[in-house]
XYZ file of C-alpha atoms in Angstrom:
716
model
C -15.231 -9.312 8.048
C -15.919 -10.107 4.335
C -16.600 -7.688 1.533
C -16.501 -7.965 -2.066
C -17.123 -5.589 -5.237
C -17.475 -6.767 -8.820
C -16.750 -3.629 -10.744
C -17.299 -4.588 -14.339
C -18.870 -7.576 -16.291
C -17.612 -8.416 -19.876
C -19.523 -10.851 -22.362
C -17.362 -12.263 -25.414
C -18.566 -14.529 -27.821
C -16.608 -17.877 -28.309
C -17.640 -20.238 -31.235
C -21.333 -20.202 -30.492
C -20.638 -20.131 -26.607
C -19.966 -17.247 -24.325
C -17.023 -16.104 -22.133
C -17.716 -14.117 -19.078
C -15.053 -11.881 -17.364
C -15.637 -10.333 -13.977
C -13.194 -8.000 -12.613
C -13.239 -6.543 -8.969
C -12.048 -7.583 -5.556
C -13.019 -9.801 -2.619
C -11.209 -9.967 1.016
C -11.844 -11.481 4.338
C -9.867 -10.137 7.211
C -9.595 -13.352 8.887
C -9.994 -16.376 6.330
C -8.764 -17.405 3.045
C -11.499 -17.226 0.364
C -12.584 -20.014 -2.070
C -14.771 -19.516 -5.097
C -17.414 -21.692 -6.755
C -19.089 -20.864 -10.040
C -22.583 -22.514 -10.777
C -25.330 -21.690 -13.287
C -29.167 -21.366 -12.654
C -29.443 -25.196 -12.942
C -26.863 -25.811 -10.286
C -24.049 -27.083 -12.625
C -20.586 -26.126 -11.714
C -18.474 -24.252 -14.199
C -14.447 -24.271 -14.427
C -13.192 -20.822 -14.097
C -9.704 -19.037 -14.197
C -8.758 -16.657 -11.453
C -6.083 -13.946 -11.739
C -5.098 -12.183 -8.611
C -4.016 -8.537 -8.633
C -2.629 -5.955 -6.335
C -5.200 -3.270 -5.311
C -3.939 -0.326 -3.509
C -7.121 1.245 -3.078
C -8.896 -1.495 -1.171
C -6.820 -2.213 1.954
C -8.095 1.218 3.424
C -11.466 -0.420 3.753
C -10.045 -2.902 6.174
C -8.087 -0.733 8.475
C -5.075 -0.716 6.244
C -4.591 -4.354 6.435
C -1.656 -5.114 4.273
C -3.137 -8.647 3.190
C -5.864 -6.714 1.333
C -3.445 -5.344 -0.949
C -3.734 -8.994 -2.967
C -7.470 -8.789 -2.949
C -7.742 -7.766 -6.732
C -9.066 -10.512 -9.000
C -10.000 -11.138 -12.659
C -12.409 -14.036 -12.916
C -12.710 -15.752 -16.411
C -15.640 -18.375 -16.968
C -15.287 -19.831 -20.415
C -17.591 -21.786 -22.835
C -20.850 -20.896 -21.209
C -23.766 -22.457 -23.134
C -25.923 -19.660 -24.871
C -29.024 -21.064 -23.237
C -27.462 -20.398 -19.754
C -29.549 -17.176 -18.280
C -27.727 -16.745 -14.966
C -24.318 -17.390 -13.397
C -23.834 -17.326 -9.640
C -20.372 -16.713 -8.168
C -20.247 -18.107 -4.483
C -17.605 -17.110 -1.996
C -16.849 -19.737 0.500
C -14.479 -20.186 3.468
C -12.499 -23.334 4.162
C -15.315 -25.154 5.675
C -17.510 -24.419 2.535
C -19.617 -21.931 4.516
C -21.051 -19.202 2.185
C -19.537 -15.772 2.590
C -21.329 -14.049 -0.367
C -22.922 -14.647 -3.542
C -22.850 -12.604 -6.800
C -25.510 -13.280 -9.566
C -24.803 -12.294 -13.110
C -27.988 -12.079 -15.280
C -26.460 -13.178 -18.601
C -29.611 -12.657 -20.567
C -30.059 -9.004 -19.083
C -26.254 -8.257 -19.749
C -26.387 -9.471 -23.250
C -29.604 -7.427 -23.940
C -27.969 -4.289 -22.480
C -25.010 -4.631 -24.746
C -27.282 -5.474 -27.745
C -29.449 -2.565 -27.164
C -26.522 -0.211 -26.715
C -25.117 -1.229 -30.217
C -28.591 -1.107 -31.889
C -29.554 2.243 -30.690
C -31.184 4.740 -33.036
C -28.018 6.750 -33.270
C -25.951 3.670 -34.165
C -28.798 2.668 -36.661
C -28.179 6.092 -38.203
C -24.604 5.255 -38.551
C -25.366 2.037 -40.325
C -27.488 3.775 -42.967
C -24.692 6.350 -43.434
C -22.127 3.765 -43.705
C -24.176 1.777 -46.275
C -24.516 4.909 -48.338
C -20.914 5.802 -48.381
C -19.072 2.423 -47.980
C -21.618 -0.178 -49.321
C -23.119 -3.270 -47.723
C -20.108 -5.603 -47.397
C -17.842 -3.119 -45.638
C -20.665 -2.053 -43.194
C -21.414 -5.674 -42.466
C -17.682 -6.418 -41.561
C -17.562 -3.415 -39.282
C -20.760 -4.425 -37.427
C -19.448 -8.079 -36.997
C -16.190 -6.864 -35.684
C -17.849 -4.387 -33.324
C -20.069 -7.189 -31.830
C -17.169 -9.560 -31.542
C -14.561 -7.411 -30.072
C -16.174 -4.652 -27.989
C -18.094 -6.667 -25.524
C -20.961 -4.861 -23.759
C -21.497 -1.263 -24.481
C -20.993 -0.345 -20.731
C -17.476 -1.557 -21.013
C -16.775 0.676 -23.908
C -17.533 3.761 -21.857
C -15.643 2.419 -18.895
C -12.407 2.242 -20.901
C -12.529 6.022 -21.809
C -13.814 8.170 -19.120
C -12.752 11.778 -19.310
C -12.929 14.326 -16.502
C -11.689 17.699 -15.792
C -10.064 19.420 -12.979
C -11.993 21.293 -10.233
C -9.921 23.513 -8.021
C -11.971 22.821 -4.727
C -11.249 24.728 -1.465
C -10.863 22.351 1.613
C -10.281 23.504 4.974
C -9.142 21.285 7.661
C -7.881 21.795 11.183
C -5.210 19.189 12.020
C -5.518 17.200 15.207
C -1.840 17.458 15.882
C 1.003 19.561 14.544
C 2.624 18.049 11.300
C 5.966 19.383 10.192
C 5.262 19.862 6.631
C 7.976 21.443 4.344
C 7.281 22.464 0.745
C 10.287 22.172 -1.497
C 10.267 23.933 -4.872
C 12.392 22.671 -7.652
C 13.366 25.955 -9.655
C 16.278 24.434 -11.428
C 14.469 23.597 -14.606
C 14.060 26.147 -17.424
C 10.951 28.039 -16.664
C 9.193 31.160 -17.952
C 8.283 34.085 -15.809
C 4.412 33.488 -16.386
C 4.699 29.927 -15.383
C 6.861 30.523 -12.285
C 4.377 33.190 -11.088
C 1.507 30.621 -11.505
C 3.387 28.275 -9.255
C 3.938 31.063 -6.630
C 0.386 32.082 -6.638
C -0.775 28.512 -5.953
C 1.473 28.201 -3.018
C 0.449 31.576 -1.450
C -2.930 30.023 -0.879
C -1.610 27.072 1.115
C -0.314 28.736 4.461
C 2.627 26.466 4.528
C 4.922 27.461 7.239
C 8.308 26.408 5.873
C 9.348 26.618 2.178
C 12.665 25.853 0.465
C 13.076 27.166 -3.091
C 16.078 25.358 -4.790
C 17.073 27.237 -7.928
C 19.630 27.117 -10.592
C 21.951 30.116 -11.746
C 19.614 30.458 -14.838
C 16.650 31.281 -12.650
C 18.581 33.217 -9.906
C 17.357 36.766 -11.178
C 13.816 35.544 -11.385
C 13.587 33.640 -8.020
C 15.188 36.805 -6.200
C 12.914 39.367 -8.040
C 9.727 37.635 -6.675
C 11.213 36.421 -3.425
C 8.968 38.802 -1.489
C 5.667 37.071 -2.698
C 6.500 34.107 -0.344
C 6.920 34.261 3.328
C 8.971 31.862 5.195
C 10.945 31.042 1.996
C 14.758 29.969 1.991
C 16.310 30.165 -1.278
C 19.215 27.688 -1.909
C 21.218 27.798 -5.210
C 21.922 24.588 -7.118
C 24.642 24.485 -9.839
C 22.879 22.065 -11.936
C 19.377 20.946 -13.063
C 17.681 18.487 -11.037
C 15.344 16.818 -13.382
C 13.751 14.204 -11.050
C 12.332 13.807 -7.479
C 15.268 11.607 -6.886
C 17.785 14.206 -7.819
C 15.987 16.852 -5.714
C 15.877 14.549 -2.642
C 19.523 13.524 -3.036
C 20.369 17.311 -3.200
C 18.480 17.952 -0.023
C 20.119 15.009 1.767
C 23.724 15.888 0.522
C 23.414 19.523 1.656
C 22.015 18.733 5.282
C 18.703 20.560 4.432
C 16.451 17.601 5.663
C 14.743 18.378 8.948
C 14.021 15.697 11.470
C 10.373 14.320 11.586
C 9.306 16.259 8.579
C 7.004 15.841 5.725
C 8.110 17.139 2.361
C 5.815 18.269 -0.450
C 7.702 18.403 -3.608
C 6.745 20.710 -6.260
C 8.388 21.659 -9.734
C 8.199 25.289 -10.833
C 5.524 25.308 -13.568
C 3.372 23.024 -11.543
C 0.580 24.403 -9.329
C -0.944 23.097 -6.260
C -4.556 23.042 -5.867
C -5.959 24.986 -3.011
C -7.160 21.910 -1.116
C -3.654 20.343 -1.001
C -2.562 21.287 2.408
C -5.839 20.446 4.064
C -6.063 17.031 2.272
C -2.505 16.203 3.285
C -3.117 17.220 7.106
C -6.185 15.175 7.200
C -4.323 12.170 5.561
C -1.540 12.581 8.104
C -4.063 12.602 10.982
C -5.796 9.297 9.879
C -2.977 7.265 8.410
C 0.442 6.102 9.420
C 1.700 6.310 5.834
C 5.274 7.859 5.278
C 4.512 8.767 1.509
C 1.373 10.329 0.135
C 0.414 10.377 -3.543
C -2.560 12.039 -5.190
C -4.904 10.799 -7.936
C -4.370 13.449 -10.622
C -6.294 15.017 -13.488
C -5.783 16.340 -16.899
C -6.580 19.872 -17.871
C -7.281 20.122 -21.568
C -6.894 23.833 -22.112
C -3.994 26.154 -22.596
C -0.689 24.556 -21.602
C -1.957 22.497 -18.795
C -1.816 18.731 -18.974
C -1.565 16.337 -16.114
C -0.080 12.888 -15.937
C -1.903 9.583 -15.156
C -4.005 7.456 -13.002
C -1.930 6.877 -9.875
C -3.716 3.653 -8.704
C -3.399 2.283 -12.107
C 0.389 2.764 -12.087
C 0.643 1.422 -8.642
C -1.460 -1.807 -9.309
C 0.314 -2.517 -12.763
C 3.909 -2.124 -11.721
C 5.896 -1.212 -8.586
C 8.204 1.324 -10.230
C 8.896 4.284 -8.048
C 9.411 6.534 -11.021
C 5.839 5.768 -12.026
C 4.268 6.146 -8.561
C 5.945 9.189 -7.364
C 6.962 11.012 -10.576
C 4.461 14.006 -10.456
C 3.247 14.415 -6.963
C 4.861 13.431 -3.793
C 4.729 14.004 0.070
C 7.408 11.963 1.684
C 8.647 11.697 5.251
C 12.228 12.498 6.060
C 12.939 8.993 7.496
C 12.221 7.123 4.190
C 13.961 9.130 1.860
C 16.902 6.772 1.737
C 14.563 3.719 1.250
C 12.650 5.686 -1.690
C 16.061 6.392 -3.448
C 16.948 2.778 -3.167
C 13.584 1.630 -4.386
C 12.795 -0.168 -1.025
C 9.416 1.402 -0.207
C 6.759 -0.956 1.050
C 3.503 -0.364 -0.480
C 2.014 -0.363 2.949
C 3.884 2.873 3.484
C 1.952 4.689 0.688
C -1.445 6.494 0.997
C -3.280 7.626 -2.037
C -5.489 10.525 -1.745
C -8.513 10.172 -4.051
C -9.265 13.811 -4.582
C -7.428 15.852 -7.228
C -4.831 18.007 -5.397
C -2.197 18.715 -7.921
C -2.106 19.428 -11.533
C 0.935 19.668 -13.933
C 1.726 22.041 -16.579
C 3.823 21.151 -19.624
C 6.359 23.988 -19.992
C 7.256 25.256 -23.370
C 10.917 25.791 -22.246
C 11.330 22.331 -20.806
C 14.508 20.405 -20.674
C 14.299 16.637 -20.399
C 13.935 14.519 -23.693
C 11.483 11.700 -23.589
C 12.428 8.153 -24.383
C 9.468 7.791 -26.459
C 9.917 7.497 -30.244
C 7.230 8.732 -32.596
C 6.581 6.775 -35.867
C 4.656 8.612 -38.609
C 2.679 6.603 -41.166
C 3.869 7.314 -44.528
C 1.674 7.106 -47.698
C 3.620 6.482 -50.885
C 1.124 7.629 -53.376
C 2.609 10.541 -54.771
C 3.847 9.314 -58.232
C 2.039 7.964 -61.117
C 1.936 4.053 -61.728
C 0.186 2.323 -64.770
C -2.541 0.883 -62.630
C -3.603 4.171 -61.487
C -3.451 5.670 -64.862
C -5.748 3.031 -65.888
C -8.276 3.258 -63.288
C -8.295 6.928 -62.376
C -6.892 8.585 -65.368
C -3.385 9.532 -66.791
C -0.932 11.039 -64.348
C -3.316 10.223 -61.215
C -1.440 10.685 -57.747
C -2.719 11.657 -54.187
C -2.237 15.209 -55.258
C -5.102 14.905 -57.852
C -7.476 14.248 -54.898
C -5.935 16.856 -52.546
C -6.622 19.772 -55.160
C -10.178 18.866 -55.412
C -10.927 19.880 -51.772
C -13.642 22.414 -51.262
C -15.195 23.980 -47.976
C -18.444 22.566 -47.084
C -19.350 25.041 -44.276
C -18.385 28.163 -42.691
C -14.770 28.028 -41.297
C -14.017 24.544 -42.776
C -10.291 24.162 -43.695
C -10.254 23.226 -47.373
C -8.179 22.817 -49.566
C -4.988 21.732 -47.751
C -2.093 23.359 -49.760
C 1.541 22.063 -49.128
C 4.066 24.697 -48.737
C 7.731 23.860 -47.862
C 7.862 20.691 -49.767
C 5.355 21.565 -52.398
C 3.319 19.289 -54.848
C 6.350 16.692 -54.922
C 6.888 13.549 -56.909
C 8.408 10.786 -54.986
C 9.991 9.269 -58.113
C 10.866 12.102 -60.424
C 12.388 14.382 -57.505
C 15.549 12.677 -56.500
C 15.965 14.772 -53.438
C 12.551 14.635 -52.034
C 12.938 11.609 -49.644
C 16.148 13.335 -48.302
C 14.402 16.537 -47.707
C 11.465 14.668 -45.930
C 13.906 12.792 -43.627
C 15.859 15.730 -42.900
C 12.639 17.412 -41.853
C 11.373 14.613 -39.804
C 14.672 14.289 -37.944
C 14.780 18.139 -37.169
C 11.395 17.784 -35.305
C 12.023 14.590 -33.410
C 10.198 12.040 -35.716
C 12.017 8.587 -35.106
C 10.992 6.831 -38.253
C 8.294 6.092 -40.867
C 5.827 3.339 -41.311
C 5.583 2.720 -44.939
C 2.325 1.438 -46.255
C 3.073 -1.783 -48.053
C 0.732 -2.816 -51.013
C 1.244 -6.514 -51.882
C -1.303 -8.572 -53.885
C -0.188 -12.184 -54.146
C 3.276 -11.227 -55.357
C 2.304 -7.901 -57.194
C 3.285 -4.775 -55.521
C 1.928 -1.272 -56.054
C 3.539 2.103 -55.212
C 6.676 0.378 -54.251
C 9.216 2.715 -55.675
C 9.649 5.008 -52.698
C 10.305 2.227 -50.240
C 12.542 0.314 -52.897
C 14.518 3.608 -53.282
C 15.100 3.694 -49.266
C 16.199 0.148 -49.388
C 18.681 0.692 -52.143
C 20.163 4.165 -50.832
C 21.877 3.805 -47.357
C 22.288 7.494 -47.428
C 18.586 7.686 -46.438
C 19.550 6.815 -43.120
C 16.319 6.898 -41.205
C 14.591 4.104 -39.267
C 11.487 2.566 -40.871
C 9.000 -0.333 -40.811
C 6.202 -1.526 -43.071
C 2.386 -1.846 -42.506
C 0.831 -4.438 -44.991
C -2.253 -2.476 -46.212
C -3.888 -5.790 -46.994
C -7.228 -4.680 -48.276
C -8.834 -4.742 -51.665
C -8.599 -1.695 -54.080
C -11.893 -0.573 -55.529
C -13.421 2.429 -57.155
C -14.659 3.456 -53.698
C -11.957 4.279 -51.098
C -11.500 2.345 -47.709
C -11.261 -1.125 -49.494
C -14.878 -2.191 -49.740
C -15.409 -4.932 -52.475
C -17.419 -3.165 -54.901
C -16.259 -2.392 -58.375
C -12.943 -4.183 -57.563
C -9.686 -2.918 -59.069
C -7.319 -5.251 -57.584
C -8.263 -7.914 -54.998
C -6.598 -8.813 -51.902
C -6.692 -12.779 -51.300
C -5.600 -14.351 -48.176
C -4.947 -18.067 -48.141
C -2.063 -20.274 -46.849
C -0.219 -19.947 -50.036
C -0.540 -16.300 -50.557
C 0.289 -15.392 -46.911
C 3.512 -17.625 -47.028
C 4.466 -15.935 -50.167
C 4.137 -12.603 -48.453
C 6.494 -13.268 -45.555
C 9.002 -14.752 -47.883
C 8.961 -11.696 -49.915
C 9.424 -9.210 -47.002
C 12.205 -11.078 -45.165
C 14.923 -9.050 -47.013
C 13.221 -5.768 -45.828
C 12.998 -6.955 -42.138
C 16.693 -7.749 -42.330
C 17.633 -4.075 -43.311
C 19.752 -2.547 -40.486
C 17.502 0.503 -40.442
C 14.357 -1.624 -39.770
C 12.655 -0.822 -36.449
C 12.780 -3.651 -33.967
C 10.940 -4.279 -30.686
C 13.348 -5.984 -28.355
C 15.092 -7.274 -31.264
C 12.245 -8.415 -33.263
C 11.546 -6.559 -36.619
C 8.131 -4.821 -36.184
C 5.445 -5.824 -38.789
C 2.188 -4.187 -38.850
C -0.973 -5.651 -40.224
C -3.802 -3.253 -41.275
C -6.779 -5.415 -41.469
C -6.560 -8.620 -39.240
C -10.248 -9.482 -39.783
C -9.480 -10.469 -43.556
C -7.286 -13.434 -42.559
C -9.155 -16.813 -42.233
C -6.708 -17.925 -39.605
C -4.305 -15.207 -38.525
C -3.212 -16.841 -35.413
C -1.827 -19.586 -37.400
C -0.397 -17.524 -40.079
C 1.466 -15.468 -37.619
C 3.001 -18.735 -35.988
C 3.938 -19.919 -39.514
C 5.522 -16.513 -40.359
C 7.719 -16.635 -37.165
C 8.662 -20.134 -38.036
C 9.798 -18.973 -41.518
C 11.539 -16.028 -40.085
C 13.525 -18.216 -37.895
C 14.434 -20.591 -40.617
C 15.887 -17.409 -42.696
C 17.967 -15.982 -39.944
C 15.424 -13.735 -38.158
C 15.153 -15.014 -34.729
C 12.102 -13.130 -33.676
C 9.240 -11.405 -35.422
C 6.858 -8.938 -33.664
C 3.436 -8.765 -35.436
C 1.315 -5.658 -34.461
C -2.215 -5.484 -35.422
C -3.628 -2.036 -36.365
C -6.892 -1.175 -34.537
C -8.995 -0.663 -37.457
C -12.376 -1.927 -38.701
C -13.477 -2.948 -35.210
C -10.353 -4.731 -34.008
C -9.664 -3.999 -30.254
C -7.655 -7.043 -28.666
C -4.835 -8.271 -30.689
C -4.799 -11.675 -28.641
C -7.916 -12.489 -30.593
C -5.801 -12.974 -33.676
C -2.576 -14.060 -32.227
C -0.865 -10.580 -32.543
C 2.154 -9.600 -30.236
C 0.510 -5.980 -29.777
C -2.016 -3.459 -31.125
C -1.388 -0.041 -32.631
C -4.035 2.669 -32.119
C -5.100 4.130 -35.358
C -7.500 7.008 -34.940
C -9.958 7.947 -36.343
C -10.648 4.054 -36.181
C -12.266 3.176 -32.851
C -13.049 6.965 -31.894
C -16.043 7.241 -29.752
C -17.677 10.634 -29.877
C -20.885 12.404 -30.843
C -21.851 13.770 -34.443
C -22.121 17.360 -34.733
C -23.024 18.241 -38.272
C -26.082 20.026 -37.367
C -24.119 22.647 -35.444
C -22.012 23.566 -38.412
C -22.904 27.039 -39.830
C -23.988 27.031 -43.665
C -23.298 23.440 -44.035
C -24.001 22.500 -47.705
C -27.371 20.886 -48.097
C -26.061 17.919 -49.992
C -23.910 16.890 -47.125
C -24.178 13.174 -46.417
C -21.135 12.575 -44.249
C -20.236 12.987 -40.575
C -18.791 15.690 -38.552
C -17.067 15.316 -35.022
C -15.502 17.447 -32.474
C -11.745 16.607 -32.613
C -11.415 18.495 -28.892
C -13.865 15.930 -27.491
C -11.852 13.081 -28.938
C -8.657 14.429 -27.356
C -10.469 14.813 -23.984
C -11.494 11.324 -24.074
C -8.239 9.568 -25.438
C -5.726 11.319 -23.288
C -7.414 9.642 -20.260
C -7.694 6.153 -21.560
C -6.871 3.637 -19.040
C -4.277 0.840 -19.488
C -5.455 -2.214 -21.535
C -4.766 -5.939 -20.739
C -2.783 -6.229 -23.762
C 0.255 -4.762 -25.390
C -0.409 -1.549 -27.186
C 1.367 1.327 -29.041
C -0.743 4.638 -28.429
C -1.510 6.458 -31.537
C -2.888 9.987 -32.440
C -4.022 11.874 -35.571
C -3.353 15.640 -36.466
C -6.734 16.085 -37.802
C -9.050 13.834 -40.089
C -11.008 15.326 -43.108
C -11.293 13.178 -46.248
C -13.301 15.881 -48.169
C -10.584 15.801 -50.857
C -11.644 12.112 -51.449
C -15.299 12.016 -50.633
C -16.668 15.451 -51.229
C -19.885 16.054 -49.458
C -19.859 12.380 -48.210
C -16.819 12.959 -46.007
C -16.017 12.316 -42.299
C -14.592 15.538 -40.741
C -12.971 16.124 -37.301
C -13.562 19.764 -36.869
C -11.812 22.205 -34.270
C -8.395 20.437 -34.932
C -5.377 22.588 -34.473
C -1.875 22.250 -33.274
C -2.714 23.093 -29.676
C -5.267 20.266 -29.266
C -2.915 17.879 -31.193
C -0.250 18.794 -28.653
C -2.493 17.727 -25.797
C -3.262 14.302 -27.352
C 0.351 13.661 -28.313
C 1.568 14.676 -24.955
C -1.020 12.526 -23.224
C -0.023 9.346 -25.130
C 3.603 10.058 -24.722
C 2.989 10.311 -20.938
C 0.907 7.006 -21.140
C 3.790 5.345 -22.957
C 6.493 6.508 -20.597
C 4.483 5.238 -17.429
C 2.599 2.329 -18.679
C 4.693 0.585 -21.360
C 7.947 -1.643 -20.941
C 11.227 -0.095 -21.985
C 11.122 -1.861 -25.406
C 7.579 -0.535 -26.074
C 8.411 3.197 -26.007
C 6.882 4.009 -29.297
C 3.976 6.000 -30.370
C 2.358 6.317 -33.856
C 1.163 9.464 -35.689
C -1.366 9.375 -38.255
C 0.243 10.675 -40.588
C 3.332 12.135 -42.200
C 1.780 12.812 -45.549
C -2.003 11.856 -45.721
C -2.884 15.125 -47.569
C -6.275 13.817 -49.100
C -7.291 12.665 -45.561
C -6.428 16.045 -44.038
C -3.837 14.680 -41.460
C -0.181 15.436 -42.333
C 2.979 16.685 -40.446
C 4.390 18.094 -43.651
C 4.019 21.844 -43.543
C 1.026 23.475 -45.458
C 0.122 27.134 -46.126
C -2.190 27.496 -43.145
C -0.085 26.001 -40.271
C 3.334 25.967 -41.587
C 5.554 23.894 -39.421
C 3.340 24.220 -36.288
C 2.321 20.607 -36.078
C 6.062 19.505 -36.472
C 6.889 21.955 -33.579
C 4.291 20.643 -31.445
C 5.526 17.245 -32.086
C 9.078 18.042 -30.930
C 7.900 20.109 -27.972
C 5.693 17.139 -26.727
C 8.862 14.847 -26.647
C 10.255 17.138 -23.763
C 8.828 17.086 -20.196
C 9.600 18.028 -16.604
C 8.861 14.626 -15.303
């Protein structure tokens, strides 16, 4: 039996030609498969084939383990632009045709083009021309077309969905010995514990073991009568992981022969369909371990973890596969603890069965390290005096903020640190670092303004470099764009021009080498982390990065990690030779414009207003990319202080919504990024004129900082 499924098509431009990338799977139960690619004229095309593991496919072939390797990414490069169709032919060893898949290049190109020139996008273009000028708008459009591929792909990457607690009744064909183990050793509030108990009561599970710590003894015993058939077992320590819980069960002879265990942490809830779905799976599969595809709940304190199948396919790490939801047979507990589980022993239930609540009183610190972008424009410089008026700093803009509609939060007024001066106030950087450390910020990423040897706003960073008492990790982001009388670096009424050529770019890396050598500088696997803000401005960034790394080696820096900020249309850092990408919202955000819904909006408003909550819903569910990425978030975004009635505003932002976003990207980073990539970026520490700042203000105080700290703790 032969089956295949092409799940996505992507077209990319390549020097006047086209690259086609197909993703999906193909499998024959009895024969190996060969592939031939031909165009509409019968001409053969070379291709690259990358195989991948697909845990979701083998159930279509009666759990044939060979189907686990059926995933494929087929890359067909340098297709002439006149080619209208490409045919992928699946063959057996005797060249017999098993199946054919036809890609209509012309139609696919047109669909992608139409999605980009829709009426809504044309409105955005006109608005961008008005606010940003023609040149910057043109650059945005070109990068959008070059990097995104088809419009369909864009929607496929970010696909939010919400939890539905379905009721599912199933009568099992045989008696499965199912035991529920509750881990109540974590620090849990009464309200959360009762939510857990309530969800269990609906399951009709015959045997329950509740493992609790002395801290929770009073709580567990007080509500013991709510659960029938429950045995309470005291444990003197906190069991932070499933591994710890299973070891405790084994060491205390609590495991029952031929039993399946459902593991649940207090503070988590079982959906009402859980027991029925598990019993059905046990009737029809020989799996010893069952996992669930899980959902995220974007309200209150609920937030669930990740895409199970993505985790299984990407890396065979048991802590990834089993961390949140687990049904495990007694006979394989030891194999599980020793990481010897075969993937054929795992069955994934596609329905949402289980959701996870982040507890406010949680206890395990994440390994993820937040880095906050740091703006140094809080002191006067001669250039700004000349261009914008004597004594100009970022605070000059901030105080101009005015409310544009009912409920609009403007102006943003600092509280604890006040309207500080980064040069005149000799203690301010100490205060900032002390505050950042208190709330779990790992380091700052300083914007670095360098124009062919001329630096601007350099004093705060220079002060950090000179004062080892400012003991705080840092890195730099080269803000390599032209300064003009309009913000956002468009080349109109130029104040100071950013030029990129071989000489200037070489001078840059030579100038920053002493900074990269600082012992406080943030490193990725031993390589100093250098961010580039606008990759598209380099004539040959790939070649430039290679030269930079060579110069670094010659100057005692063995490795350099160049990370490209996802701004102005950049998606894939591999296009420019970067080592990784950094998410940088609001750049790249996909959401609808809602200005027409704002009450009492000023008549002269010519900007854009978006729903921050919708952005959170989309971005916490972003699937893994095929390149290295540091996830990023923003607290809010509102540049009314800079642009007045032509501003971009993300309304409905608040600390709770920010917490969901940050928790989501921390969870993503924990589960999908390698150990040396355990960083997330926050926009920003002090972007007051853009309305996104961790520093305390009069409205929220330290709430954003507290949410940041809370998000670093989890009950994984």
